[in-house]
C-alpha positions as YAML, in Angstrom:
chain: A
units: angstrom
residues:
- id: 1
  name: UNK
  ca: [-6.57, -24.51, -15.07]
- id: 2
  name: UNK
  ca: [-7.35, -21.06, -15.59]
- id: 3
  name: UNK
  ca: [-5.05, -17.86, -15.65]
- id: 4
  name: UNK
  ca: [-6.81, -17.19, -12.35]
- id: 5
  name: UNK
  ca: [-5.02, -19.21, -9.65]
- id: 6
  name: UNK
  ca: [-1.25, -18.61, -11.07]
- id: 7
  name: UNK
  ca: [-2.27, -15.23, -10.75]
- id: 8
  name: UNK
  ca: [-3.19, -15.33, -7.01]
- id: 9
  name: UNK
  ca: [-0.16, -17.86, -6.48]
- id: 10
  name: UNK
  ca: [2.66, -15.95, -8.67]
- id: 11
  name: UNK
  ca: [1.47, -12.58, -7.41]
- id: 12
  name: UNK
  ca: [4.22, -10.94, -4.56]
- id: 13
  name: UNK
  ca: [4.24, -7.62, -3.05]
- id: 14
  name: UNK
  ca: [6.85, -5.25, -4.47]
- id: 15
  name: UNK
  ca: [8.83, -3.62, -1.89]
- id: 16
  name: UNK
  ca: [11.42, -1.70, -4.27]
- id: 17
  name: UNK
  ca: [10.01, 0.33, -7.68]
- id: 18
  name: UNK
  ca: [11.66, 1.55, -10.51]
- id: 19
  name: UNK
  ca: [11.56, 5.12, -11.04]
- id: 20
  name: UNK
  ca: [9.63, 5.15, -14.16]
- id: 21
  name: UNK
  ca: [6.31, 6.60, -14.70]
- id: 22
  name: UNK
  ca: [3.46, 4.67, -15.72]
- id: 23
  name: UNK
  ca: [1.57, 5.41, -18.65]
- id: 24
  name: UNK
  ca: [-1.89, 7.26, -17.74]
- id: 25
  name: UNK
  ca: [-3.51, 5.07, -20.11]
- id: 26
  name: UNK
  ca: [-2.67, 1.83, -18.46]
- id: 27
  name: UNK
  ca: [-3.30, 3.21, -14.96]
- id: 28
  name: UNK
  ca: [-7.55, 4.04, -16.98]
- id: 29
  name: UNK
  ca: [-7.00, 0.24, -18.13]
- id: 30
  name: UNK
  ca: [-6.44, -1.58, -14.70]
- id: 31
  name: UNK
  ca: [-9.02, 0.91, -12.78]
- id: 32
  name: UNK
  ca: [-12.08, 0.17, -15.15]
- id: 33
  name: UNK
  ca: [-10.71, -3.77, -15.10]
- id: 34
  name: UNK
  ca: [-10.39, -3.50, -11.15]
- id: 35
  name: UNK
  ca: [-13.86, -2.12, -10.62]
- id: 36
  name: UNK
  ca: [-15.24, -5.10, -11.76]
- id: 37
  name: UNK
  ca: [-14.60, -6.16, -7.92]
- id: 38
  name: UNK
  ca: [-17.49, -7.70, -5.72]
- id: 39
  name: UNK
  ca: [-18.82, -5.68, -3.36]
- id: 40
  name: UNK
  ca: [-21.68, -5.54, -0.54]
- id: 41
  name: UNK
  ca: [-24.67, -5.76, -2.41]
- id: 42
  name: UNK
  ca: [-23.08, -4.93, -5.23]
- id: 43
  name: UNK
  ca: [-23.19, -1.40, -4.00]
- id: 44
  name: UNK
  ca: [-19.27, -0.56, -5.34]
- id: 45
  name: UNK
  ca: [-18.65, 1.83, -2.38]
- id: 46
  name: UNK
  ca: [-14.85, 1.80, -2.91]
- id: 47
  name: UNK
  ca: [-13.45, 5.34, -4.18]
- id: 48
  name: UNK
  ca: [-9.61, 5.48, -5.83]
- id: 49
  name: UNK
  ca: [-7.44, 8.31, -6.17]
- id: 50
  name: UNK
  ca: [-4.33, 7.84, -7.90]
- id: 51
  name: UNK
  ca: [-1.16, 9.48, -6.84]
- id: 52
  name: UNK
  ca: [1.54, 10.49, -9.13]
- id: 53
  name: UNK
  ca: [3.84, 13.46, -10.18]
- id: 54
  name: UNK
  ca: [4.21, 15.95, -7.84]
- id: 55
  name: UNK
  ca: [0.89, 14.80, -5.87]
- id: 56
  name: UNK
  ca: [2.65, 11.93, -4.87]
- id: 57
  name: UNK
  ca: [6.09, 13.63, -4.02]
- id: 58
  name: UNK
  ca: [3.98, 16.04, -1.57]
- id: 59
  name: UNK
  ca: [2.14, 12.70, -0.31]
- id: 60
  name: UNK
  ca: [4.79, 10.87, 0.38]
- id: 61
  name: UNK
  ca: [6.35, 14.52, 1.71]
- id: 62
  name: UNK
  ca: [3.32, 15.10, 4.13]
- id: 63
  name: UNK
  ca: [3.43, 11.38, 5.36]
- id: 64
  name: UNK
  ca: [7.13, 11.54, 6.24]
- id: 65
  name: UNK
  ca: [6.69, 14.85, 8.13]
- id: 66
  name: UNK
  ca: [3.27, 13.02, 10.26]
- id: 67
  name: UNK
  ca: [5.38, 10.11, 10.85]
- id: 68
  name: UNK
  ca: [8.92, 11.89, 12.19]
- id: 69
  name: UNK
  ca: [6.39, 14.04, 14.88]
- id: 70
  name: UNK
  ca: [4.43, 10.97, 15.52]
- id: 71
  name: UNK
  ca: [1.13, 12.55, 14.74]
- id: 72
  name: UNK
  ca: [-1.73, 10.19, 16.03]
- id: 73
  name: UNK
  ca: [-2.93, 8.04, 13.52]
- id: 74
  name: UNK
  ca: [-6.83, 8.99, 12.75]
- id: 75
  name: UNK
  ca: [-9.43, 7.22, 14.95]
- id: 76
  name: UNK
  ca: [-11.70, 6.44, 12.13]
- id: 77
  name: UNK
  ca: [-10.69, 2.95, 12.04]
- id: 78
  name: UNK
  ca: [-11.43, 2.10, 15.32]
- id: 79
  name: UNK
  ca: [-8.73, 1.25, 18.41]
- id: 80
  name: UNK
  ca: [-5.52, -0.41, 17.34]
- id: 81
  name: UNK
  ca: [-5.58, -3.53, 19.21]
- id: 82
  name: UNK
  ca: [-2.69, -5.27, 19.92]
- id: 83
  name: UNK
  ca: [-1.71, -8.69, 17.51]
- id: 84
  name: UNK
  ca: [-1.99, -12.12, 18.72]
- id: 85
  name: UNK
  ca: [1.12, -13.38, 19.89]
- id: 86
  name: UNK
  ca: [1.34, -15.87, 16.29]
- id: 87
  name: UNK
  ca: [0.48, -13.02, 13.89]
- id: 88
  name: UNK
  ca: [3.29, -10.34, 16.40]
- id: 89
  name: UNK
  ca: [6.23, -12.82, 15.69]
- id: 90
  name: UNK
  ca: [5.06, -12.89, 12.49]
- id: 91
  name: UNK
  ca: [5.18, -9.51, 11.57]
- id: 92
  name: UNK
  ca: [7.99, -8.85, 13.60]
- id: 93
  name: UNK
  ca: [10.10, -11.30, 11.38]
- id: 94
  name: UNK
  ca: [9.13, -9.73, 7.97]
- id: 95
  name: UNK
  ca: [10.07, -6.58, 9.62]
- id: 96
  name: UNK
  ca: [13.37, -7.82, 10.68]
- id: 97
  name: UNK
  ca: [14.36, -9.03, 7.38]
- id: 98
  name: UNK
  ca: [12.76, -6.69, 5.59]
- id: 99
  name: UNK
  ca: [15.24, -4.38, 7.35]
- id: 100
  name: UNK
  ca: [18.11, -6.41, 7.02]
- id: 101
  name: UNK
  ca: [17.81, -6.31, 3.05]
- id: 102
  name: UNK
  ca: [17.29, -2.80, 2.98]
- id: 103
  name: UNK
  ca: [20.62, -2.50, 4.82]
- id: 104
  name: UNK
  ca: [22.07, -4.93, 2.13]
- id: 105
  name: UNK
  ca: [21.25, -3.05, -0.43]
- id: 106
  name: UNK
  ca: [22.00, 0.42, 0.52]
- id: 107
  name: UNK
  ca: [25.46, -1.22, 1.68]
- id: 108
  name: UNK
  ca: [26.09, -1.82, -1.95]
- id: 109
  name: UNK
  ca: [25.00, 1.63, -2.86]
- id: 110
  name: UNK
  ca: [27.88, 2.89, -0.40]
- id: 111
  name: UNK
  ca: [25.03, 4.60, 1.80]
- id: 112
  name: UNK
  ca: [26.07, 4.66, 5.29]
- id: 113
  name: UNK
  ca: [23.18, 3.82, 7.94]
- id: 114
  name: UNK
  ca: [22.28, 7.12, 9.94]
- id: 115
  name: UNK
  ca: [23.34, 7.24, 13.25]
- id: 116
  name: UNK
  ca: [19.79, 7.34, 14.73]
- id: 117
  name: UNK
  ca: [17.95, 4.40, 12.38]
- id: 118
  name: UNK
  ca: [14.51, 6.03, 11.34]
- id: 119
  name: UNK
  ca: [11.04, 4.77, 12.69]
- id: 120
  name: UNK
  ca: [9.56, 1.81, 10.03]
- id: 121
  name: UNK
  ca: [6.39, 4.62, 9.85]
- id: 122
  name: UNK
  ca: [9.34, 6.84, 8.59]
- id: 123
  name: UNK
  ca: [10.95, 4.90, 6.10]
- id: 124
  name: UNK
  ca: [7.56, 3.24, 5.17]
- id: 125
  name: UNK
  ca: [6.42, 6.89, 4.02]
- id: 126
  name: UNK
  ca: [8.70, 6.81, 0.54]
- id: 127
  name: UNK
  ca: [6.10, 4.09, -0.05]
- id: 128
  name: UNK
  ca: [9.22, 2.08, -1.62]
- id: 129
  name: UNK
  ca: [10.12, 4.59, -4.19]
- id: 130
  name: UNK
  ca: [6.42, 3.97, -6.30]
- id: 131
  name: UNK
  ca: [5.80, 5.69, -8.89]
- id: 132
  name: UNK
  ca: [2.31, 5.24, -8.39]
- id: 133
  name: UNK
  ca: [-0.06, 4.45, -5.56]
- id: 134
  name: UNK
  ca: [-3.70, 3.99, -5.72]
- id: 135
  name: UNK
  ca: [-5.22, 5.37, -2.35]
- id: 136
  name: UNK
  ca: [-8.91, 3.09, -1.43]
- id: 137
  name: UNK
  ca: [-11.24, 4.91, 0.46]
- id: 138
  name: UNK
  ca: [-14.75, 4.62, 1.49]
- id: 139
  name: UNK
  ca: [-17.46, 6.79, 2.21]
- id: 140
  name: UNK
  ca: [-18.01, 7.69, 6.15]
- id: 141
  name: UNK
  ca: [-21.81, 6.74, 6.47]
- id: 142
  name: UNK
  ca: [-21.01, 3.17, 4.81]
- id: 143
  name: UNK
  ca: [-20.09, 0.25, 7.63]
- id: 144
  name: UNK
  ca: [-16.72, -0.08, 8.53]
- id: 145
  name: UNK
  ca: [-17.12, -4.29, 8.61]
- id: 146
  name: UNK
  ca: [-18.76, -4.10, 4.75]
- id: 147
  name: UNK
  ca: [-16.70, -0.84, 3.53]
- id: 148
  name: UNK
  ca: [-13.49, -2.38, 4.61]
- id: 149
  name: UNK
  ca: [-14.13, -5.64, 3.20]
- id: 150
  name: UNK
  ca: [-15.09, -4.06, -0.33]
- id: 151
  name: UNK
  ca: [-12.36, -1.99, -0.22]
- id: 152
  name: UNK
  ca: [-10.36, -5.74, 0.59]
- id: 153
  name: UNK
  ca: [-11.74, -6.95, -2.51]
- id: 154
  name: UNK
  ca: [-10.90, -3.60, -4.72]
- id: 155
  name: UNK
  ca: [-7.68, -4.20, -3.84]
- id: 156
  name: UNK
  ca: [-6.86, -7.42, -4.14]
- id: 157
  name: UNK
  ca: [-8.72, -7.14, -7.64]
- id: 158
  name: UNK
  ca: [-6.59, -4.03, -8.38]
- id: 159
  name: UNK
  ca: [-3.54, -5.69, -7.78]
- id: 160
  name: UNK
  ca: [-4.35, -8.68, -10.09]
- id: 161
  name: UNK
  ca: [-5.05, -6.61, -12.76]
- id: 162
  name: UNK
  ca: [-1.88, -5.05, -12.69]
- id: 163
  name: UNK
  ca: [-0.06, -7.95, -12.27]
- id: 164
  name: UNK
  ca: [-1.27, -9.36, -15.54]
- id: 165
  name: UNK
  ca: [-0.37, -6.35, -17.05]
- id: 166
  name: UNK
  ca: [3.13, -6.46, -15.74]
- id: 167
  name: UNK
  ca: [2.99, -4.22, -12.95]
- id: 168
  name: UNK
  ca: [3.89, -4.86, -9.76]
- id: 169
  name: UNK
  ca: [2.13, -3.44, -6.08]
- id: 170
  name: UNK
  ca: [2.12, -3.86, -3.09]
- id: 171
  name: UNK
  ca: [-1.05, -3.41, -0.90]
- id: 172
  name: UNK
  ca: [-0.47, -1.72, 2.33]
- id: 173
  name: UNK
  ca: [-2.63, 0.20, 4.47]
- id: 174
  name: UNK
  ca: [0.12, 1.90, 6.45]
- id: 175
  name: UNK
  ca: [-0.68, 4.71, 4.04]
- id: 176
  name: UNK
  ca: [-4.46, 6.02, 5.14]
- id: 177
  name: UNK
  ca: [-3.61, 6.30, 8.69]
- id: 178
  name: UNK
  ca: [-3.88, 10.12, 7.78]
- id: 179
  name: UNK
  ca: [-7.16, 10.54, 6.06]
- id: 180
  name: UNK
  ca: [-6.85, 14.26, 5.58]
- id: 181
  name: UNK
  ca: [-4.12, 14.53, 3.28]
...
C-alpha cells in the first residue's frame, strides 16, 4: 500500500491551533508540492494567498466585524439553497458538539460563557486560532462548476501536503463569503 490512502484516511480537520508561526519556508514547500493538483484541462486556475502576521489578525478582524452586523454574504457563488434534510441533521450535529467541546474546554480555562452566546459565523471568524490560512480563489471569467471543483482539488491536495509534513488544516469555506477583503 502506498503512503497515499493512510494519508486520505489518517487526515482530520483541526479545529484548535497552536499559536506558533510557521516557518515561511515550509509554507513555499507545501504550495509548490500542492500545485501539483489536477485541474480542468490542466488549466491550474486556482490562485492562493496566504494569511499570516498582522494580515491575518486584520482578516480574521474584518471577518468578525462582517459577521456581528450580518453583512450579506457575496452573491458570487450563486443562491444558498437550503440542505437536504440528511446532510441538515448532519451538520447540525457537528455543530452541536462542536459547541459543546468548545464549552468544555473554555470551562477548564475558567472562561465564563457570555451572556448572549455569539453567532457560529462569529466565533467561526478566529478561524480556530490558525496561525496560518491559505485563502483559494479563482478567477471571475472561469466557470463556477470547473473553478470550484479545481479549487476542490487544490485543497484537498494542499491539505495532504501539509499533513505529511506535520501540519494540520482544516478546509472550510466559511471564510470567502466576503470576497473583498
Amino acid at each position: 500500500m502506498t503512503a497515499t490512502i493512510p494519508a486520505i484516511v489518517e487526515r482530520r480537520a483541526i479545529r484548535k491551533y497552536l499559536p506558533q508561526p510557521v516557518p515561511e519556508d515550509l509554507i513555499r514547500e507545501i504550495l509548490a508540492e500542492a500545485r501539483w493538483a489536477p485541474s480542468a484541462t490542466n488549466t491550474q486556475t486556482t490562485y492562493a494567498y496566504v494569511l499570516s502576521g498582522e494580515t491575518l489578525s486584520k482578516f480574521k478582524a474584518d471577518l468578525r466585524e462582517y459577521a456581528m452586523e450580518e453583512v450579506p454574504e457575496s452573491s458570487d457563488l450563486g443562491p444558498r439553497v437550503p440542505l437536504p434534510e440528511l446532510f441538515q441533521a448532519r451538520q447540525d450535529e457537528l455543530f452541536r458538539t462542536r459547541m459543546q467541546f468548545i464549552q468544555a474546554e473554555e470551562a477548564k480555562l475558567g472562561i465564563k460563557p457570555p451572556d448572549q452566546p455569539v453567532s457560529l459565523p462569529v466565533a467561526m471568524a478566529d478561524i480556530f486560532g490558525a496561525p496560518v490560512v491559505v485563502v483559494l480563489a479563482i478567477p471571475r471569467d472561469i466557470g463556477l462548476p470547473y473553478g470550484c471543483f479545481d479549487a476542490g482539488m487544490y485543497a484537498q491536495s494542499l491539505a495532504l501536503v501539509a499533513h505529511a509534513r506535520g501540519l494540520g488544516t482544516c478546509i472550510t469555506g466559511s471564510n470567502v463569503r466576503y470576497p473583498n477583503l
